């Protein structure tokens, strides 16, 4: 009985998480890119953290992961603070100009998975 | 935040209330979980009503069963409204312009039409039917209508899920990642709500992936 309750609860959590926000649908996975540069602004917020990065071509808005996932993987607020040099691999938005969603980021030689 | 959205949504997203939701580590994920839990309860209660209208569960007279399930559905809907408004406020300007969300709003409106059909057309003719009696055609029609497509809030809520599932896996293939990576990391996000940050959960840990390019 207890086990059944735990399974049901786990299933509810799993189902729920699948709804999380705008997903990957509005990003073009056929055009992966890597941008690097200093972080100009940083919001460590839900539904996911975002940073702006001064890349060689322009300023990109980079959508990261939910804060709980970031923290769990060690990509804390300090790691993506303003002034840090970041390299982000991800896909450009098909909706918003100069926005991309990061698959993974590298800061100070350490890579953090965002998915 | 996008300025392209109507001013009221921009203002809502810029409010202190919305900022508090975004900045809390647990509020947004908790509302996310709660929204789906209430959705499941809501859909279950509506399904009980539809089944009774179609003539099932006939050992119980329709009136008390329908009244009970209706109250249950209303309570669940209230829960969805509270949690949903938290989720919406956090990113109101984007959601207002999101085509999937707009479709969901239309489907919600269709669901309200379904409610009106039940309340004013079907309910009056089933109120005094005894247990074990067959249901009038009007009640059955309403039940079929509701079950088949007009359970719109449910369909609306399910839409983003399927849309995301599809695109997430196509992204995963293009990126060379494991197809289940998204659901797996979402599962871990959910788990992180119920265990200390950084704590390992055996069997569901995300394996670090290397870039394939």
Coordinates of N, CA and C in Angstrom, one line a residue, chain A residues 9-10 12-25 27 29-30 32 44-47 66-69 71-73 89 91 96 103-104 113 115, chain B residues 22-25 28-29 32-33 36-37 91 94 161 163-164 167-168 171-172 174-175 177 182-183 185-187 189-190 192 194-195 198 206 209-211 213:
Chain A
X9 N 2.7 8.9 -6.4 CA 3.2 10.2 -6.1 C 4.4 10.5 -7.1
X10 N 5.2 9.5 -7.3 CA 6.3 9.7 -8.3 C 5.8 9.9 -9.7
X12 N 3.0 11.2 -10.5 CA 2.4 12.6 -10.5 C 3.5 13.6 -10.8
X13 N 4.6 13.5 -10.1 CA 5.7 14.4 -10.2 C 6.2 14.4 -11.6
X14 N 6.3 13.1 -12.1 CA 6.9 13.0 -13.5 C 6.0 13.6 -14.5
X15 N 4.7 13.4 -14.4 CA 3.8 13.9 -15.4 C 3.8 15.5 -15.3
X16 N 3.9 16.0 -14.1 CA 3.9 17.4 -13.9 C 5.1 18.1 -14.6
X17 N 6.3 17.5 -14.3 CA 7.5 18.1 -14.8 C 7.5 18.2 -16.3
X18 N 6.7 17.3 -17.0 CA 6.7 17.3 -18.4 C 6.0 18.6 -18.9
X19 N 5.2 19.2 -18.1 CA 4.5 20.4 -18.5 C 5.4 21.7 -18.5
X20 N 6.5 21.5 -17.8 CA 7.3 22.7 -17.5 C 7.5 23.6 -18.6
X21 N 6.8 24.7 -18.6 CA 7.1 25.8 -19.4 C 7.2 25.6 -20.9
X22 N 7.9 26.5 -21.7 CA 7.8 26.4 -23.1 C 8.7 25.4 -23.8
X23 N 9.4 24.5 -23.0 CA 10.1 23.4 -23.6 C 11.1 23.8 -24.7
X24 N 11.4 22.8 -25.5 CA 12.4 23.0 -26.6 C 11.8 23.2 -27.9
X25 N 10.5 23.3 -28.0 CA 9.7 23.3 -29.2 C 10.1 24.5 -30.1
X27 N 12.8 26.1 -30.3 CA 14.2 26.3 -30.6 C 14.6 25.4 -31.8
X29 N 16.7 23.0 -33.4 CA 17.8 22.0 -33.1 C 18.7 21.7 -34.3
X30 N 18.2 22.2 -35.5 CA 19.0 21.9 -36.7 C 20.1 23.0 -36.9
X32 N 22.5 24.2 -34.3 CA 23.2 24.4 -33.1 C 24.3 25.4 -33.2
X44 N 18.6 34.6 -11.9 CA 18.5 33.2 -11.3 C 17.1 33.0 -10.8
X45 N 16.2 32.7 -11.8 CA 14.8 32.7 -11.5 C 14.1 31.5 -12.1
X46 N 12.9 31.1 -11.6 CA 12.1 30.2 -12.3 C 11.2 30.9 -13.3
X47 N 10.6 30.2 -14.3 CA 10.8 28.8 -14.6 C 12.2 28.4 -15.1
X66 N 15.8 25.3 -15.0 CA 15.1 25.7 -13.8 C 16.2 25.8 -12.6
X67 N 15.9 26.7 -11.7 CA 16.9 27.0 -10.7 C 17.2 25.7 -9.8
X68 N 16.2 24.9 -9.6 CA 16.5 23.7 -8.8 C 17.5 22.8 -9.5
X69 N 17.3 22.6 -10.8 CA 18.2 21.8 -11.6 C 19.6 22.4 -11.7
X71 N 21.0 24.3 -9.5 CA 21.7 24.2 -8.2 C 22.2 22.8 -8.0
X72 N 21.3 21.8 -8.3 CA 21.6 20.4 -8.1 C 22.9 20.0 -8.9
X73 N 23.1 20.6 -10.1 CA 24.3 20.3 -10.9 C 25.4 21.2 -10.6
X89 N 26.6 26.2 -25.5 CA 26.2 25.4 -26.7 C 24.7 25.2 -26.6
X91 N 20.6 26.1 -29.0 CA 19.9 26.3 -30.3 C 19.2 27.6 -30.3
X96 N 11.9 34.3 -30.7 CA 12.5 35.6 -30.2 C 13.9 35.8 -30.8
X103 N 22.0 24.0 -24.2 CA 22.1 22.5 -23.9 C 23.0 22.3 -22.8
X104 N 24.2 23.0 -22.9 CA 25.2 23.0 -21.8 C 26.0 24.3 -21.8
X113 N 25.5 20.5 -17.6 CA 24.4 20.2 -18.5 C 23.2 20.9 -18.0
X115 N 20.1 20.3 -19.6 CA 18.9 19.5 -19.9 C 18.6 18.4 -18.9
Chain B
X22 N 8.8 33.9 -9.3 CA 10.0 33.5 -10.0 C 11.2 33.3 -9.1
X23 N 11.3 34.1 -8.1 CA 12.5 34.1 -7.3 C 12.5 33.0 -6.2
X24 N 11.3 32.6 -5.9 CA 11.2 31.5 -4.9 C 11.8 30.2 -5.5
X25 N 12.6 29.5 -4.8 CA 13.1 28.2 -5.3 C 12.0 27.1 -5.5
X28 N 7.2 28.1 -7.8 CA 6.9 27.8 -9.2 C 6.8 26.2 -9.4
X29 N 7.8 25.5 -9.0 CA 7.7 24.0 -9.2 C 6.5 23.4 -8.4
X32 N 3.4 24.1 -10.2 CA 3.4 23.2 -11.4 C 2.9 21.8 -11.1
X33 N 3.4 21.3 -10.0 CA 2.9 20.0 -9.5 C 1.4 20.1 -9.2
X36 N -1.2 20.1 -12.0 CA -1.5 18.8 -12.7 C -2.3 17.9 -11.7
X37 N -2.0 17.9 -10.5 CA -2.7 17.1 -9.5 C -4.2 17.5 -9.6
X91 N 5.2 34.5 -16.0 CA 5.7 34.8 -17.4 C 4.5 35.2 -18.3
X94 N 4.9 36.4 -22.1 CA 5.2 35.3 -23.1 C 4.0 34.4 -23.3
X161 N 1.7 19.4 -23.2 CA 2.5 18.2 -22.8 C 2.9 17.4 -24.1
X163 N 2.8 18.5 -27.2 CA 3.7 19.3 -28.1 C 5.1 19.3 -27.6
X164 N 5.3 19.4 -26.3 CA 6.6 19.4 -25.8 C 7.3 18.0 -25.9
X167 N 8.5 17.7 -29.6 CA 9.7 18.5 -30.0 C 10.9 18.2 -29.2
X168 N 10.7 17.8 -27.9 CA 11.8 17.5 -27.1 C 12.6 16.3 -27.7
X171 N 14.5 17.3 -30.8 CA 15.7 18.0 -30.5 C 16.7 17.1 -30.0
X172 N 16.3 16.1 -29.2 CA 17.2 15.2 -28.6 C 18.0 14.4 -29.7
X174 N 18.4 15.3 -32.9 CA 19.3 16.2 -33.6 C 20.6 16.5 -32.8
X175 N 20.4 16.6 -31.5 CA 21.6 16.9 -30.7 C 22.4 15.7 -30.3
X177 N 21.5 13.4 -28.3 CA 21.3 13.0 -26.9 C 20.3 11.8 -26.8
X182 N 15.1 14.5 -21.6 CA 14.3 15.5 -21.0 C 13.4 15.1 -19.9
X183 N 12.7 14.0 -20.1 CA 11.8 13.5 -19.1 C 12.7 13.1 -17.8
X185 N 15.5 14.4 -16.8 CA 16.0 15.5 -16.0 C 14.8 16.2 -15.4
X186 N 13.6 16.2 -16.0 CA 12.5 16.8 -15.4 C 12.1 16.0 -14.1
X187 N 12.3 14.6 -14.2 CA 12.0 13.8 -13.1 C 12.9 14.2 -11.9
X189 N 14.3 17.1 -11.5 CA 13.9 18.4 -11.0 C 12.8 18.2 -10.0
X190 N 11.9 17.4 -10.3 CA 10.7 17.1 -9.4 C 11.2 16.5 -8.1
X192 N 14.1 16.9 -6.8 CA 14.9 17.8 -6.0 C 14.0 18.6 -5.1
X194 N 11.8 17.2 -3.2 CA 11.5 16.4 -2.0 C 12.7 15.8 -1.4
X195 N 13.9 16.2 -1.9 CA 15.1 15.8 -1.2 C 16.1 17.0 -1.2
X198 N 21.5 18.3 -4.2 CA 22.8 17.6 -4.3 C 22.7 16.2 -3.8
X206 N 21.1 11.6 -13.4 CA 21.4 11.9 -14.8 C 22.9 11.6 -15.1
X209 N 26.5 13.8 -20.0 CA 26.6 13.5 -21.5 C 27.7 14.4 -22.1
X210 N 28.4 13.9 -23.1 CA 29.4 14.6 -23.8 C 28.8 15.2 -25.1
X211 N 29.3 16.3 -25.5 CA 28.9 16.8 -26.7 C 29.3 15.9 -27.9
X213 N 29.4 16.9 -31.0 CA 29.9 17.7 -32.1 C 31.3 18.2 -31.8

